[in-house]
Amino acid sequence: MENVLLIRYGEVHLKGLNRPYFERKLIERIKLALSGLNATVKREQGRIYAFGIGENDNEKAIDMLTRVFGIHSLSPSYGVEKGWDTICRTALEVVKQEAAGGKRTFKVFARRSDKQFFMNSQSICRELGGYILDNMPELSVDIHNPEICLSVEIRDMAYIYTKEIPCAGGMPTGTAGRGALLLSGGIDSPVAGYMLAKRGLELSAVHFYSYPYTSERARDKVVELARILATHTGTIKLHLVPFTEIQLAIYDNCPPKETTVLMRRLMMRIAEIIARQDGALALITGESLGQVASQTLESLCATNDAVSLPVFRPLIGFDKEDITNVARKIGTFETSIQPYEDCCTVFVPQHPVTKPRLADIRKSEALVDFSEMIERALKDTEVAEIG
């Protein structure tokens, strides 16, 4: 009897001739998540198995795998040889462990992928259920709402388990290319990064800070957000961009009501340069339509005009409660609400324009030559690999 983590993947099954590529990428991510735990990972018959994980590391391994994009669910199971007596004895021990907590009803689920096995799935359920009732007469069968769900899968071995743990789902990280996330210190942008990483994007991140108007703690907060996000997405290349000079130039020379939109345009221009250097093919923001003045349709169009790369906004139709719920789920919420201001909130005008005209925005931006400031900001940008 061997402890095995039986790993299922969902959407990867739909990939046709490209499926082996996605499976290889998923296995790479699983091995990375389990590095240091002496695990052996293999794939067979539409399942992935992790062997050799010590009992003391089992919970840690499960926690890491639930975060791996591409995994639909997993089950801690016992792998045994396909002899009927061995299957029955192991199943009985598993049910006894579950019944020790006071559970009194069960049901057997069987899947026979090995068509050479001498019993079909229906027969396995019937015979194994009868064996358990003979040995544990205090139990009863409940096919509608059982307290113990005993599952048996007949594959290269027989895998026996009672739990199916839901995981992140989505597509394996790196299968959809790379995107550059504009990472602020707020609630929204980490959620946006998470959602697109779940679709297979590998992330770079760009953060703008305005020292001394923003503190070192605000910067540390963003590094921590990137670290939490990386537990789901894998390593993130974080670019920390000084933005004070550009903000002051906008503040001193441009119409006050347009400063927010102009700052967003300059941020996007810098982020696009960094994205291209990193091999990213899209920018990602946490903007939600109408949430603030800079996120009206007119403002978003004015922002898009500053760059040629596509801008992905996965939260565009979300309200704040939707976003907050995801932030709590992925563990970024408590860090995001720490009261350290980011550069976007320091220079907010009292009456920002909500329906900017693109011609006016371009005219205001032309009042200042930002090219040398952008070069200095890029030169002074710090880069950190957050794993």
Tab-separated table of C-alpha atoms in Angstrom:
chain	number	residue	atom	x	y	z
A	1	MET	CA	0.000	0.000	0.000
A	2	GLU	CA	1.447	3.335	-1.080
A	3	ASN	CA	0.378	6.905	-0.334
A	4	VAL	CA	-0.380	8.639	-3.644
A	5	LEU	CA	-1.817	12.019	-4.576
A	6	LEU	CA	-4.152	11.413	-7.509
A	7	ILE	CA	-4.372	14.627	-9.563
A	8	ARG	CA	-7.109	15.435	-12.075
A	9	TYR	CA	-7.037	18.075	-14.773
A	10	GLY	CA	-10.072	19.458	-16.553
A	11	GLU	CA	-9.839	21.921	-19.441
A	12	VAL	CA	-6.533	20.469	-20.662
A	13	HIS	CA	-8.551	17.431	-21.838
A	14	LEU	CA	-10.136	19.613	-24.545
A	15	LYS	CA	-6.886	20.526	-26.283
A	16	GLY	CA	-6.860	17.901	-29.011
A	17	LEU	CA	-3.517	17.511	-30.782
A	18	ASN	CA	-1.947	20.158	-28.504
A	19	ARG	CA	-2.882	18.282	-25.353
A	20	PRO	CA	0.581	16.708	-24.758
A	21	TYR	CA	2.120	20.196	-24.648
A	22	PHE	CA	-0.340	21.363	-22.000
A	23	GLU	CA	0.143	18.165	-20.002
A	24	ARG	CA	3.923	18.617	-20.034
A	25	LYS	CA	3.543	22.212	-18.833
A	26	LEU	CA	1.205	21.104	-16.060
A	27	ILE	CA	3.611	18.400	-14.928
A	28	GLU	CA	6.434	20.975	-14.872
A	29	ARG	CA	4.343	23.191	-12.584
A	30	ILE	CA	3.442	20.260	-10.334
A	31	LYS	CA	7.098	19.268	-9.989
A	32	LEU	CA	7.989	22.865	-9.180
A	33	ALA	CA	5.274	23.043	-6.518
A	34	LEU	CA	6.503	19.794	-4.949
A	35	SER	CA	10.228	20.562	-5.174
A	36	GLY	CA	12.001	19.625	-1.970
A	37	LEU	CA	9.423	16.979	-1.008
A	38	ASN	CA	11.117	14.041	-2.794
A	39	ALA	CA	8.046	13.474	-4.939
A	40	THR	CA	7.952	11.389	-8.099
A	41	VAL	CA	5.410	12.685	-10.615
A	42	LYS	CA	4.063	10.684	-13.534
A	43	ARG	CA	1.123	10.775	-15.928
A	44	GLU	CA	-0.984	7.872	-17.090
A	45	GLN	CA	-4.498	7.446	-18.536
A	46	GLY	CA	-5.686	11.005	-18.033
A	47	ARG	CA	-4.416	11.288	-14.480
A	48	ILE	CA	-1.244	12.606	-12.879
A	49	TYR	CA	0.183	10.880	-9.792
A	50	ALA	CA	2.561	12.140	-7.122
A	51	PHE	CA	4.366	9.353	-5.238
A	52	GLY	CA	6.907	9.310	-2.436
A	53	ILE	CA	5.712	12.268	-0.359
A	54	GLY	CA	6.349	11.706	3.323
A	55	GLU	CA	3.402	11.587	5.705
A	56	ASN	CA	4.587	14.749	7.482
A	57	ASP	CA	4.696	16.634	4.159
A	58	ASN	CA	1.334	15.489	2.840
A	59	GLU	CA	-0.681	18.519	3.972
A	60	LYS	CA	1.968	20.893	2.655
A	61	ALA	CA	1.951	19.125	-0.714
A	62	ILE	CA	-1.849	19.330	-0.923
A	63	ASP	CA	-1.812	23.035	-0.043
A	64	MET	CA	0.729	23.760	-2.782
A	65	LEU	CA	-1.081	21.698	-5.411
A	66	THR	CA	-4.453	23.355	-4.775
A	67	ARG	CA	-2.811	26.580	-6.025
A	68	VAL	CA	-1.438	25.128	-9.274
A	69	PHE	CA	-3.407	26.377	-12.256
A	70	GLY	CA	-4.541	23.527	-14.483
A	71	ILE	CA	-5.377	21.116	-11.657
A	72	HIS	CA	-9.131	20.559	-11.298
A	73	SER	CA	-9.069	18.429	-8.128
A	74	LEU	CA	-6.919	15.949	-6.236
A	75	SER	CA	-7.416	13.021	-3.896
A	76	PRO	CA	-5.072	11.645	-1.218
A	77	SER	CA	-5.296	7.946	-1.996
A	78	TYR	CA	-3.797	4.543	-1.397
A	79	GLY	CA	-2.300	2.792	-4.391
A	80	VAL	CA	-2.378	-1.019	-4.243
A	81	GLU	CA	-1.990	-3.919	-6.630
A	82	LYS	CA	-5.129	-4.948	-8.494
A	83	GLY	CA	-5.751	-8.191	-6.608
A	84	TRP	CA	-9.355	-8.305	-5.396
A	85	ASP	CA	-8.466	-9.362	-1.849
A	86	THR	CA	-5.956	-6.509	-1.561
A	87	ILE	CA	-8.508	-3.995	-2.819
A	88	CYS	CA	-11.133	-5.213	-0.348
A	89	ARG	CA	-8.804	-5.163	2.665
A	90	THR	CA	-7.494	-1.707	1.845
A	91	ALA	CA	-10.989	-0.317	1.227
A	92	LEU	CA	-12.167	-1.730	4.545
A	93	GLU	CA	-9.305	-0.041	6.419
A	94	VAL	CA	-10.077	3.257	4.722
A	95	VAL	CA	-13.762	3.036	5.669
A	96	LYS	CA	-12.860	2.118	9.275
A	97	GLN	CA	-10.719	5.261	9.509
A	98	GLU	CA	-13.625	7.399	8.290
A	99	ALA	CA	-16.192	5.638	10.501
A	100	ALA	CA	-14.045	6.250	13.596
A	101	GLY	CA	-15.354	9.821	13.534
A	102	GLY	CA	-18.947	8.640	13.935
A	103	LYS	CA	-19.998	8.353	10.291
A	104	ARG	CA	-22.525	5.604	9.670
A	105	THR	CA	-23.530	5.664	5.980
A	106	PHE	CA	-21.464	5.034	2.860
A	107	LYS	CA	-21.560	4.558	-0.869
A	108	VAL	CA	-19.027	2.983	-3.236
A	109	PHE	CA	-18.014	4.713	-6.482
A	110	ALA	CA	-15.940	2.760	-9.003
A	111	ARG	CA	-14.200	3.615	-12.254
A	112	ARG	CA	-12.585	0.844	-14.306
A	113	SER	CA	-10.180	2.411	-16.798
A	114	ASP	CA	-8.343	-0.914	-17.133
A	115	LYS	CA	-10.850	-2.820	-19.253
A	116	GLN	CA	-8.880	-6.038	-18.678
A	117	PHE	CA	-9.920	-6.073	-15.032
A	118	PHE	CA	-12.261	-9.010	-14.422
A	119	MET	CA	-15.129	-6.910	-12.944
A	120	ASN	CA	-16.938	-3.954	-14.430
A	121	SER	CA	-17.613	-0.788	-12.439
A	122	GLN	CA	-21.108	-1.825	-11.385
A	123	SER	CA	-19.877	-5.169	-10.123
A	124	ILE	CA	-17.041	-3.549	-8.168
A	125	CYS	CA	-19.533	-1.267	-6.400
A	126	ARG	CA	-21.864	-4.149	-5.572
A	127	GLU	CA	-19.239	-6.646	-4.403
A	128	LEU	CA	-17.130	-4.155	-2.477
A	129	GLY	CA	-20.201	-2.644	-0.792
A	130	GLY	CA	-21.288	-6.118	0.271
A	131	TYR	CA	-17.817	-6.904	1.672
A	132	ILE	CA	-17.827	-3.741	3.787
A	133	LEU	CA	-21.342	-4.446	5.128
A	134	ASP	CA	-20.322	-7.997	6.045
A	135	ASN	CA	-17.371	-6.675	8.050
A	136	MET	CA	-19.011	-3.520	9.448
A	137	PRO	CA	-22.699	-4.336	10.022
A	138	GLU	CA	-23.130	-1.091	11.978
A	139	LEU	CA	-22.923	0.806	8.679
A	140	SER	CA	-25.631	1.215	6.062
A	141	VAL	CA	-25.665	2.222	2.415
A	142	ASP	CA	-27.030	5.635	1.426
A	143	ILE	CA	-26.843	6.219	-2.322
A	144	HIS	CA	-28.242	9.776	-2.120
A	145	ASN	CA	-26.365	11.483	0.714
A	146	PRO	CA	-23.632	9.199	2.076
A	147	GLU	CA	-21.347	10.347	4.883
A	148	ILE	CA	-18.498	8.258	3.457
A	149	CYS	CA	-17.868	8.329	-0.305
A	150	LEU	CA	-15.516	5.432	-1.017
A	151	SER	CA	-13.977	5.662	-4.483
A	152	VAL	CA	-11.996	2.999	-6.323
A	153	GLU	CA	-10.242	3.628	-9.621
A	154	ILE	CA	-8.813	0.640	-11.481
A	155	ARG	CA	-5.908	1.880	-13.585
A	156	ASP	CA	-2.264	0.729	-13.656
A	157	MET	CA	-2.903	0.145	-9.936
A	158	ALA	CA	-6.036	0.323	-7.823
A	159	TYR	CA	-6.422	3.746	-6.219
A	160	ILE	CA	-8.679	3.983	-3.168
A	161	TYR	CA	-9.754	7.253	-1.555
A	162	THR	CA	-12.634	9.080	0.160
A	163	LYS	CA	-11.887	12.761	-0.509
A	164	GLU	CA	-11.887	14.906	-3.643
A	165	ILE	CA	-10.285	18.284	-2.931
A	166	PRO	CA	-11.158	21.118	-5.362
A	167	CYS	CA	-8.191	23.020	-6.816
A	168	ALA	CA	-7.597	26.213	-8.785
A	169	GLY	CA	-8.588	24.920	-12.227
A	170	GLY	CA	-7.785	26.986	-15.300
A	171	MET	CA	-4.828	26.421	-17.598
A	172	PRO	CA	-1.187	25.699	-16.701
A	173	THR	CA	0.875	28.836	-16.154
A	174	GLY	CA	2.998	29.747	-19.175
A	175	THR	CA	0.806	28.079	-21.798
A	176	ALA	CA	-0.706	31.409	-22.928
A	177	GLY	CA	2.444	33.532	-23.071
A	178	ARG	CA	3.405	36.441	-20.806
A	179	GLY	CA	1.581	39.566	-19.659
A	180	ALA	CA	2.746	42.609	-17.691
A	181	LEU	CA	0.573	43.464	-14.686
A	182	LEU	CA	0.375	47.062	-13.464
A	183	LEU	CA	0.521	46.221	-9.757
A	184	SER	CA	-0.620	48.917	-7.355
A	185	GLY	CA	-0.987	48.524	-3.611
A	186	GLY	CA	-4.768	48.189	-3.840
A	187	ILE	CA	-7.244	45.334	-3.832
A	188	ASP	CA	-7.946	45.123	-7.562
A	189	SER	CA	-4.684	44.626	-9.440
A	190	PRO	CA	-3.528	41.425	-7.643
A	191	VAL	CA	-6.933	39.896	-8.391
A	192	ALA	CA	-6.604	40.859	-12.059
A	193	GLY	CA	-3.179	39.225	-12.202
A	194	TYR	CA	-4.505	36.073	-10.548
A	195	MET	CA	-7.396	35.763	-12.976
A	196	LEU	CA	-5.238	36.014	-16.086
A	197	ALA	CA	-2.539	33.755	-14.659
A	198	LYS	CA	-5.366	31.238	-14.226
A	199	ARG	CA	-5.847	31.401	-17.995
A	200	GLY	CA	-2.211	30.409	-18.544
A	201	LEU	CA	-0.396	33.779	-18.612
A	202	GLU	CA	3.013	34.057	-16.991
A	203	LEU	CA	3.282	37.372	-15.150
A	204	SER	CA	5.703	40.232	-14.992
A	205	ALA	CA	4.647	43.121	-12.739
A	206	VAL	CA	5.271	46.870	-12.878
A	207	HIS	CA	4.830	49.082	-9.815
A	208	PHE	CA	5.164	52.873	-9.748
A	209	TYR	CA	6.209	54.612	-6.532
A	210	SER	CA	6.632	58.299	-5.661
A	211	TYR	CA	9.248	58.608	-2.949
A	212	PRO	CA	9.243	60.668	-0.700
A	213	TYR	CA	5.486	61.193	-1.169
A	214	THR	CA	4.961	57.462	-0.671
A	215	SER	CA	6.764	55.585	2.080
A	216	GLU	CA	9.050	52.572	2.008
A	217	ARG	CA	6.242	50.679	3.728
A	218	ALA	CA	4.014	51.281	0.712
A	219	ARG	CA	6.719	49.774	-1.484
A	220	ASP	CA	7.216	46.839	0.883
A	221	LYS	CA	3.481	46.247	0.774
A	222	VAL	CA	3.604	45.806	-3.003
A	223	VAL	CA	6.528	43.389	-2.740
A	224	GLU	CA	4.477	41.362	-0.255
A	225	LEU	CA	1.479	41.385	-2.601
A	226	ALA	CA	3.718	40.072	-5.373
A	227	ARG	CA	5.007	37.360	-3.039
A	228	ILE	CA	1.471	36.223	-2.151
A	229	LEU	CA	0.451	36.306	-5.796
A	230	ALA	CA	3.516	34.251	-6.718
A	231	THR	CA	2.324	31.385	-4.486
A	232	HIS	CA	-0.400	30.931	-7.111
A	233	THR	CA	1.289	32.067	-10.319
A	234	GLY	CA	4.920	31.056	-9.901
A	235	THR	CA	7.839	33.483	-9.959
A	236	ILE	CA	6.983	37.090	-10.819
A	237	LYS	CA	9.532	39.532	-12.233
A	238	LEU	CA	8.694	42.757	-10.372
A	239	HIS	CA	9.797	46.119	-11.786
A	240	LEU	CA	9.799	48.999	-9.264
A	241	VAL	CA	9.651	52.265	-11.218
A	242	PRO	CA	10.336	55.715	-9.664
A	243	PHE	CA	7.559	58.023	-10.837
A	244	THR	CA	7.948	61.196	-8.743
A	245	GLU	CA	9.593	63.361	-11.403
A	246	ILE	CA	6.917	62.591	-13.977
A	247	GLN	CA	4.084	63.158	-11.530
A	248	LEU	CA	5.463	66.521	-10.448
A	249	ALA	CA	5.863	67.578	-14.088
A	250	ILE	CA	2.232	66.712	-14.776
A	251	TYR	CA	1.106	68.445	-11.582
A	252	ASP	CA	3.039	71.628	-12.365
A	253	ASN	CA	2.301	71.967	-16.090
A	254	CYS	CA	-0.992	70.302	-16.980
A	255	PRO	CA	-4.658	71.040	-16.201
A	256	PRO	CA	-5.403	69.781	-12.663
A	257	LYS	CA	-8.598	67.949	-13.595
A	258	GLU	CA	-6.670	65.876	-16.195
A	259	THR	CA	-3.752	64.816	-13.996
A	260	THR	CA	-5.114	61.342	-13.167
A	261	VAL	CA	-5.694	60.395	-16.814
A	262	LEU	CA	-2.310	61.825	-17.814
A	263	MET	CA	-0.541	59.852	-15.063
A	264	ARG	CA	-2.252	56.676	-16.237
A	265	ARG	CA	-1.124	57.334	-19.823
A	266	LEU	CA	2.491	57.817	-18.752
A	267	MET	CA	2.372	54.702	-16.615
A	268	MET	CA	1.032	52.693	-19.517
A	269	ARG	CA	3.756	53.993	-21.834
A	270	ILE	CA	6.478	52.985	-19.390
A	271	ALA	CA	4.826	49.635	-18.649
A	272	GLU	CA	4.635	48.921	-22.381
A	273	ILE	CA	8.385	49.451	-22.767
A	274	ILE	CA	9.089	47.116	-19.847
A	275	ALA	CA	6.579	44.579	-21.164
A	276	ARG	CA	8.273	44.410	-24.544
A	277	GLN	CA	11.672	43.983	-22.862
A	278	ASP	CA	10.235	41.051	-20.882
A	279	GLY	CA	8.619	39.465	-23.917
A	280	ALA	CA	5.098	40.254	-22.695
A	281	LEU	CA	2.426	40.656	-25.344
A	282	ALA	CA	-0.241	42.407	-23.256
A	283	LEU	CA	-0.706	44.781	-20.344
A	284	ILE	CA	-3.001	43.849	-17.444
A	285	THR	CA	-4.810	46.272	-15.145
A	286	GLY	CA	-7.305	45.950	-12.315
A	287	GLU	CA	-9.679	48.552	-13.710
A	288	SER	CA	-13.439	48.096	-13.322
A	289	LEU	CA	-15.830	50.122	-15.455
A	290	GLY	CA	-17.081	53.204	-13.629
A	291	GLN	CA	-15.449	52.385	-10.288
A	292	VAL	CA	-13.551	55.718	-10.154
A	293	ALA	CA	-13.144	58.748	-12.411
A	294	SER	CA	-10.167	57.286	-14.265
A	295	GLN	CA	-12.198	54.157	-15.103
A	296	THR	CA	-15.070	55.660	-17.072
A	297	LEU	CA	-15.324	54.488	-20.658
A	298	GLU	CA	-13.927	57.795	-21.929
A	299	SER	CA	-10.979	57.629	-19.509
A	300	LEU	CA	-10.205	54.037	-20.454
A	301	CYS	CA	-10.213	54.957	-24.140
A	302	ALA	CA	-7.830	57.853	-23.418
A	303	THR	CA	-5.536	55.454	-21.522
A	304	ASN	CA	-5.589	52.843	-24.279
A	305	ASP	CA	-4.569	55.512	-26.791
A	306	ALA	CA	-1.148	55.807	-25.122
A	307	VAL	CA	-0.038	52.248	-26.031
A	308	SER	CA	-0.171	49.784	-28.890
A	309	LEU	CA	-0.144	46.557	-26.863
A	310	PRO	CA	-3.573	45.134	-25.973
A	311	VAL	CA	-4.763	45.991	-22.463
A	312	PHE	CA	-6.516	43.173	-20.586
A	313	ARG	CA	-8.983	44.208	-17.869
A	314	PRO	CA	-10.424	40.984	-16.406
A	315	LEU	CA	-12.339	42.889	-13.687
A	316	ILE	CA	-14.098	45.257	-16.085
A	317	GLY	CA	-17.589	43.967	-15.212
A	318	PHE	CA	-16.970	43.224	-11.523
A	319	ASP	CA	-18.253	45.291	-8.621
A	320	LYS	CA	-16.126	45.902	-5.540
A	321	GLU	CA	-17.705	43.071	-3.566
A	322	ASP	CA	-16.932	40.590	-6.334
A	323	ILE	CA	-13.303	41.701	-6.377
A	324	THR	CA	-12.986	41.685	-2.600
A	325	ASN	CA	-14.300	38.120	-2.399
A	326	VAL	CA	-11.600	36.893	-4.794
A	327	ALA	CA	-8.930	38.895	-2.937
A	328	ARG	CA	-9.904	37.160	0.318
A	329	LYS	CA	-9.837	33.784	-1.401
A	330	ILE	CA	-6.322	34.210	-2.790
A	331	GLY	CA	-4.930	35.801	0.379
A	332	THR	CA	-4.110	39.328	-0.842
A	333	PHE	CA	-6.937	41.260	0.816
A	334	GLU	CA	-5.411	41.834	4.269
A	335	THR	CA	-2.188	43.131	2.736
A	336	SER	CA	-4.013	45.314	0.196
A	337	ILE	CA	-5.981	47.181	2.861
A	338	GLN	CA	-2.906	48.202	4.852
A	339	PRO	CA	-3.062	52.046	5.028
A	340	TYR	CA	-0.007	52.922	2.952
A	341	GLU	CA	-0.808	55.179	-0.005
A	342	ASP	CA	0.372	54.437	-3.526
A	343	CYS	CA	1.398	57.037	-6.091
A	344	CYS	CA	-2.046	57.117	-7.702
A	345	THR	CA	-3.720	58.393	-4.541
A	346	VAL	CA	-1.143	61.049	-3.570
A	347	PHE	CA	-1.791	63.469	-6.449
A	348	VAL	CA	-5.517	62.916	-6.993
A	349	PRO	CA	-7.219	66.179	-8.095
A	350	GLN	CA	-10.234	67.400	-6.178
A	351	HIS	CA	-12.433	67.407	-9.285
A	352	PRO	CA	-11.032	64.917	-11.842
A	353	VAL	CA	-12.420	64.867	-15.341
A	354	THR	CA	-14.756	61.920	-15.857
A	355	LYS	CA	-15.356	62.254	-19.610
A	356	PRO	CA	-12.038	63.413	-21.057
A	357	ARG	CA	-11.828	64.303	-24.729
A	358	LEU	CA	-8.902	62.526	-26.337
A	359	ALA	CA	-7.867	65.627	-28.284
A	360	ASP	CA	-7.672	67.657	-25.069
A	361	ILE	CA	-5.651	64.952	-23.292
A	362	ARG	CA	-3.152	64.719	-26.142
A	363	LYS	CA	-2.821	68.499	-26.190
A	364	SER	CA	-2.163	68.638	-22.429
A	365	GLU	CA	0.383	65.815	-22.608
A	366	ALA	CA	2.227	67.707	-25.350
A	367	LEU	CA	2.850	70.600	-22.930
A	368	VAL	CA	5.752	68.628	-21.452
A	369	ASP	CA	8.506	66.627	-23.128
A	370	PHE	CA	8.464	63.439	-21.031
A	371	SER	CA	10.976	61.459	-23.109
A	372	GLU	CA	14.034	62.108	-20.940
A	373	MET	CA	12.034	61.600	-17.746
A	374	ILE	CA	10.854	58.233	-19.033
A	375	GLU	CA	14.442	57.257	-19.835
A	376	ARG	CA	15.559	58.206	-16.315
A	377	ALA	CA	12.686	56.298	-14.748
A	378	LEU	CA	13.561	53.189	-16.751
A	379	LYS	CA	17.258	53.539	-15.917
A	380	ASP	CA	16.505	53.793	-12.186
A	381	THR	CA	13.980	50.964	-12.171
A	382	GLU	CA	14.790	48.145	-9.752
A	383	VAL	CA	13.982	44.558	-10.682
A	384	ALA	CA	13.258	41.764	-8.212
A	385	GLU	CA	12.449	38.106	-8.837
A	386	ILE	CA	9.580	37.300	-6.456
A	387	GLY	CA	9.123	33.575	-5.930
